[in-house]
Amino acid sequence: DTGVSQDPRHKITKRGQNVTFRCDPISEHNRLYWYRQTLGQGPEFLTYFQNEAQLEKSRLLSDRFSAERPKGSFSTLEIQRTEQGDSAMYLCASSLVKGSPGTQYFGPGTRLLVL
Amino acid sequence: AQTVTQSQPEMSVQEAETVTLSCTYDTSENNYYLFWYKQPPSRQMILVIRQEAYKQQNATENRFSVNFQKAAKSFSLKISDSQLGDTAMYFCAFLSGGGADGLTFGKGTHLIIQP
């Protein structure tokens, strides 16, 4: 049973560029979450999916942020027109929900640096 | 909205000692879940322990146990016989009972185990 994987692990980009991150959840996990973690802080919830449906997106930081999970398996998080303030670790987590909320298992994260 | 407070930014103990990390939270809900996650340096977040609010019995996992005081909205983590590998950031997290949301994290406690 492989864990949650994220790609790339590191990304350096210039301000104004678009970036896309990928998350592959644990097989058969029906919920997938995205978080942002800045230095010295706990992760901050951004959005989540149940299967292919995005059930919460009001926490996305701005309209430059968007996420998809087209087939209910992997997910992508895109940031358009990146800003230096977007520099952070982006974490993905997945869980299996059967009646009660399941424990979320985290991936290794994608560290973004915007120059 | 829920809030999670960890009042100890950093703690340091000797190997084999027992240490307690504190966490308080604020919610108007009656049904929810609480978690402690561990994030070692440059490594991914892993679950330490989980507590369902409707259970009065405190959760335990080997050397890790919690003291859950629902009325006081307190959820502390006790690590017994601490080991060098316990050195990490520890995050307390809250999840709404319906699970229709992401985790709310505290700012974390940096625990250092000294040899």
Tab-separated table of C-alpha atoms in Angstrom:
chain	number	residue	atom	x	y	z
A	1	ASP	CA	0.000	0.000	0.000
A	2	THR	CA	1.805	3.106	-1.216
A	3	GLY	CA	1.300	6.400	0.533
A	4	VAL	CA	0.271	9.781	-0.822
A	5	SER	CA	2.710	11.030	-3.443
A	6	GLN	CA	3.264	14.546	-4.716
A	7	ASP	CA	5.107	15.859	-7.722
A	8	PRO	CA	7.286	17.836	-8.020
A	9	ARG	CA	8.887	17.898	-4.598
A	10	HIS	CA	10.460	21.281	-5.265
A	11	LYS	CA	9.566	24.075	-7.665
A	12	ILE	CA	11.344	27.359	-8.292
A	13	THR	CA	9.563	29.830	-10.509
A	14	LYS	CA	9.602	33.478	-11.385
A	15	ARG	CA	6.904	35.868	-10.300
A	16	GLY	CA	4.050	35.931	-12.791
A	17	GLN	CA	4.489	32.357	-14.009
A	18	ASN	CA	1.862	29.643	-13.627
A	19	VAL	CA	2.651	26.466	-11.696
A	20	THR	CA	0.813	23.156	-11.358
A	21	PHE	CA	1.290	20.528	-8.684
A	22	ARG	CA	0.082	16.945	-8.756
A	23	CYS	CA	-1.113	14.722	-5.922
A	24	ASP	CA	-1.755	10.982	-6.084
A	25	PRO	CA	-3.760	9.806	-3.066
A	26	ILE	CA	-3.692	6.430	-1.398
A	27	SER	CA	-5.518	3.990	-3.628
A	28	GLU	CA	-9.284	3.863	-2.950
A	29	HIS	CA	-9.252	6.924	-0.712
A	30	ASN	CA	-12.313	8.930	-1.697
A	31	ARG	CA	-11.375	12.257	-0.134
A	32	LEU	CA	-8.426	14.408	-1.142
A	33	TYR	CA	-7.349	17.628	0.564
A	34	TRP	CA	-4.969	20.462	-0.241
A	35	TYR	CA	-3.205	22.537	2.416
A	36	ARG	CA	-0.627	25.315	2.411
A	37	GLN	CA	2.069	25.507	5.078
A	38	THR	CA	4.206	28.595	5.509
A	39	LEU	CA	7.362	28.685	7.611
A	40	GLY	CA	6.716	28.328	11.308
A	41	GLN	CA	2.988	27.721	10.906
A	42	GLY	CA	0.639	24.794	10.876
A	43	PRO	CA	-0.944	23.742	7.583
A	44	GLU	CA	-3.830	25.862	6.345
A	45	PHE	CA	-6.741	24.114	4.640
A	46	LEU	CA	-7.419	25.192	1.042
A	47	THR	CA	-9.903	22.830	-0.578
A	48	TYR	CA	-11.069	19.231	-0.732
A	49	PHE	CA	-12.692	16.693	-3.023
A	50	GLN	CA	-14.932	13.748	-2.439
A	51	ASN	CA	-14.362	11.553	-5.450
A	52	GLU	CA	-14.372	14.027	-8.356
A	53	ALA	CA	-16.610	16.622	-6.678
A	54	GLN	CA	-14.965	19.680	-5.148
A	55	LEU	CA	-17.013	20.172	-1.997
A	56	GLU	CA	-15.217	23.140	-0.476
A	57	LYS	CA	-13.321	25.823	-2.322
A	58	SER	CA	-14.116	29.006	-0.467
A	59	ARG	CA	-10.847	28.681	1.427
A	60	LEU	CA	-8.737	28.924	-1.699
A	61	LEU	CA	-6.566	31.950	-1.129
A	62	SER	CA	-7.558	33.877	-4.236
A	63	ASP	CA	-9.002	33.331	-7.687
A	64	ARG	CA	-5.470	32.611	-8.871
A	65	PHE	CA	-5.727	29.241	-7.125
A	66	SER	CA	-7.684	26.371	-8.629
A	67	ALA	CA	-7.819	22.625	-8.157
A	68	GLU	CA	-9.176	19.680	-10.097
A	69	ARG	CA	-9.721	15.978	-9.593
A	70	PRO	CA	-11.220	15.016	-12.939
A	71	LYS	CA	-11.558	11.260	-12.549
A	72	GLY	CA	-11.693	11.016	-8.804
A	73	SER	CA	-8.132	9.760	-8.585
A	74	PHE	CA	-5.187	12.181	-8.766
A	75	SER	CA	-5.610	15.910	-8.274
A	76	THR	CA	-3.841	19.022	-9.494
A	77	LEU	CA	-3.454	22.403	-7.833
A	78	GLU	CA	-2.680	25.323	-10.102
A	79	ILE	CA	-1.495	28.767	-9.133
A	80	GLN	CA	-1.695	31.384	-11.858
A	81	ARG	CA	0.406	34.552	-11.974
A	82	THR	CA	2.470	33.518	-8.978
A	83	GLU	CA	3.495	36.094	-6.386
A	84	GLN	CA	6.360	35.992	-3.891
A	85	GLY	CA	3.804	35.520	-1.125
A	86	ASP	CA	2.840	32.188	-2.672
A	87	SER	CA	6.175	30.723	-1.581
A	88	ALA	CA	5.268	27.900	0.791
A	89	MET	CA	4.934	24.146	1.156
A	90	TYR	CA	1.814	22.753	-0.502
A	91	LEU	CA	0.575	19.573	1.135
A	92	CYS	CA	-1.877	17.008	-0.102
A	93	ALA	CA	-3.708	14.519	2.099
A	94	SER	CA	-6.219	11.764	1.483
A	95	SER	CA	-8.689	9.821	3.582
A	96	LEU	CA	-11.226	7.046	3.298
A	97	VAL	CA	-14.593	8.100	4.597
A	98	LYS	CA	-17.033	5.359	5.537
A	99	GLY	CA	-19.738	6.870	7.695
A	100	SER	CA	-17.362	8.770	9.951
A	101	PRO	CA	-14.492	11.003	8.875
A	102	GLY	CA	-11.335	9.064	8.214
A	103	THR	CA	-7.858	9.950	9.290
A	104	GLN	CA	-6.025	12.099	6.773
A	105	TYR	CA	-2.675	10.823	5.512
A	106	PHE	CA	-0.276	13.388	4.162
A	107	GLY	CA	2.108	13.405	1.247
A	108	PRO	CA	5.664	14.788	1.385
A	109	GLY	CA	4.596	18.154	-0.025
A	110	THR	CA	5.728	20.405	-2.851
A	111	ARG	CA	7.948	23.270	-1.780
A	112	LEU	CA	7.384	26.334	-3.960
A	113	LEU	CA	9.789	29.248	-4.168
A	114	VAL	CA	8.709	32.277	-6.164
A	115	LEU	CA	11.556	34.590	-7.124
B	1	ALA	CA	-14.937	28.918	13.080
B	2	GLN	CA	-12.765	26.642	15.125
B	3	THR	CA	-9.409	27.668	16.544
B	4	VAL	CA	-6.572	25.544	17.909
B	5	THR	CA	-3.971	26.976	20.254
B	6	GLN	CA	-0.619	25.467	21.124
B	7	SER	CA	0.993	27.687	23.731
B	8	GLN	CA	4.441	26.066	23.789
B	9	PRO	CA	6.481	27.086	20.727
B	10	GLU	CA	9.414	24.913	21.790
B	11	MET	CA	10.198	22.290	24.416
B	12	SER	CA	13.370	20.406	25.219
B	13	VAL	CA	13.728	17.306	27.392
B	14	GLN	CA	16.306	14.623	28.038
B	15	GLU	CA	16.049	11.237	26.398
B	16	ALA	CA	13.889	8.783	28.375
B	17	GLU	CA	11.981	11.554	30.148
B	18	THR	CA	8.250	12.082	29.891
B	19	VAL	CA	6.982	15.227	28.202
B	20	THR	CA	3.510	16.724	27.811
B	21	LEU	CA	2.512	19.020	24.968
B	22	SER	CA	-0.531	21.201	25.480
B	23	CYS	CA	-3.353	22.056	23.097
B	24	THR	CA	-6.596	23.925	23.589
B	25	TYR	CA	-9.326	24.492	21.056
B	26	ASP	CA	-12.488	26.455	20.653
B	27	THR	CA	-15.635	25.116	19.017
B	28	SER	CA	-19.387	25.237	19.405
B	29	GLU	CA	-19.758	21.711	18.044
B	30	ASN	CA	-20.409	18.656	20.159
B	31	ASN	CA	-19.207	16.033	17.716
B	32	TYR	CA	-15.657	16.354	16.406
B	33	TYR	CA	-12.272	14.688	16.175
B	34	LEU	CA	-8.877	15.693	17.486
B	35	PHE	CA	-5.478	14.641	16.232
B	36	TRP	CA	-1.808	14.970	16.986
B	37	TYR	CA	0.487	14.930	13.971
B	38	LYS	CA	4.296	14.780	13.984
B	39	GLN	CA	6.444	16.483	11.337
B	40	PRO	CA	10.139	15.540	11.583
B	41	PRO	CA	12.671	17.915	10.012
B	42	SER	CA	12.303	17.899	6.227
B	43	ARG	CA	9.975	14.928	6.384
B	44	GLN	CA	6.292	14.461	5.911
B	45	MET	CA	3.500	14.809	8.423
B	46	ILE	CA	2.535	11.567	10.122
B	47	LEU	CA	-0.344	10.769	12.439
B	48	VAL	CA	0.537	10.186	16.084
B	49	ILE	CA	-2.871	9.722	17.668
B	50	ARG	CA	-6.588	10.350	17.109
B	51	GLN	CA	-9.432	11.017	19.565
B	52	GLU	CA	-13.169	11.011	18.898
B	53	ALA	CA	-14.951	13.606	21.051
B	54	TYR	CA	-17.825	11.244	21.865
B	55	LYS	CA	-15.427	8.785	23.490
B	56	GLN	CA	-14.636	9.484	27.125
B	57	GLN	CA	-11.684	7.114	27.185
B	58	ASN	CA	-8.381	8.747	26.349
B	59	ALA	CA	-6.629	7.374	23.270
B	60	THR	CA	-3.256	5.663	23.626
B	61	GLU	CA	-0.724	4.447	21.069
B	62	ASN	CA	2.294	2.745	22.609
B	63	ARG	CA	4.347	5.540	24.256
B	64	PHE	CA	1.860	8.225	23.225
B	65	SER	CA	-1.294	9.052	25.138
B	66	VAL	CA	-3.676	11.973	25.369
B	67	ASN	CA	-5.498	13.722	28.165
B	68	PHE	CA	-8.792	14.800	26.613
B	69	GLN	CA	-10.836	17.189	28.744
B	70	LYS	CA	-13.928	17.975	26.687
B	71	ALA	CA	-15.460	20.517	29.048
B	72	ALA	CA	-12.190	22.420	29.278
B	73	LYS	CA	-11.581	21.992	25.523
B	74	SER	CA	-8.120	20.691	26.235
B	75	PHE	CA	-6.244	17.937	24.397
B	76	SER	CA	-2.694	17.360	25.629
B	77	LEU	CA	-0.221	14.774	24.325
B	78	LYS	CA	2.011	12.811	26.679
B	79	ILE	CA	5.118	11.106	25.336
B	80	SER	CA	6.625	8.574	27.715
B	81	ASP	CA	10.212	7.292	27.586
B	82	SER	CA	11.077	9.898	24.958
B	83	GLN	CA	13.497	8.907	22.210
B	84	LEU	CA	15.810	10.890	19.955
B	85	GLY	CA	13.542	10.057	17.028
B	86	ASP	CA	10.707	11.912	18.707
B	87	THR	CA	12.430	15.190	17.845
B	88	ALA	CA	9.982	16.955	15.523
B	89	MET	CA	7.287	19.591	15.190
B	90	TYR	CA	4.062	18.407	16.769
B	91	PHE	CA	0.762	19.785	15.548
B	92	CYS	CA	-2.599	19.533	17.240
B	93	ALA	CA	-5.520	19.475	14.799
B	94	PHE	CA	-9.315	19.663	14.919
B	95	LEU	CA	-11.814	18.124	12.505
B	96	SER	CA	-15.505	18.892	12.464
B	97	GLY	CA	-17.743	15.915	13.141
B	98	GLY	CA	-19.358	15.887	9.762
B	99	GLY	CA	-15.919	15.818	8.191
B	100	ALA	CA	-17.123	18.288	5.617
B	101	ASP	CA	-14.089	20.426	6.018
B	102	GLY	CA	-10.362	20.248	6.385
B	103	LEU	CA	-8.278	20.019	9.510
B	104	THR	CA	-7.689	23.140	11.580
B	105	PHE	CA	-4.133	23.094	12.900
B	106	GLY	CA	-2.372	24.844	15.737
B	107	LYS	CA	0.952	26.585	15.170
B	108	GLY	CA	2.890	23.625	16.467
B	109	THR	CA	5.367	22.806	19.220
B	110	HIS	CA	8.978	22.118	18.340
B	111	LEU	CA	10.032	19.224	20.578
B	112	ILE	CA	13.737	18.547	20.994
B	113	ILE	CA	14.922	15.356	22.668
B	114	GLN	CA	18.429	15.792	24.053
B	115	PRO	CA	20.780	12.776	24.333
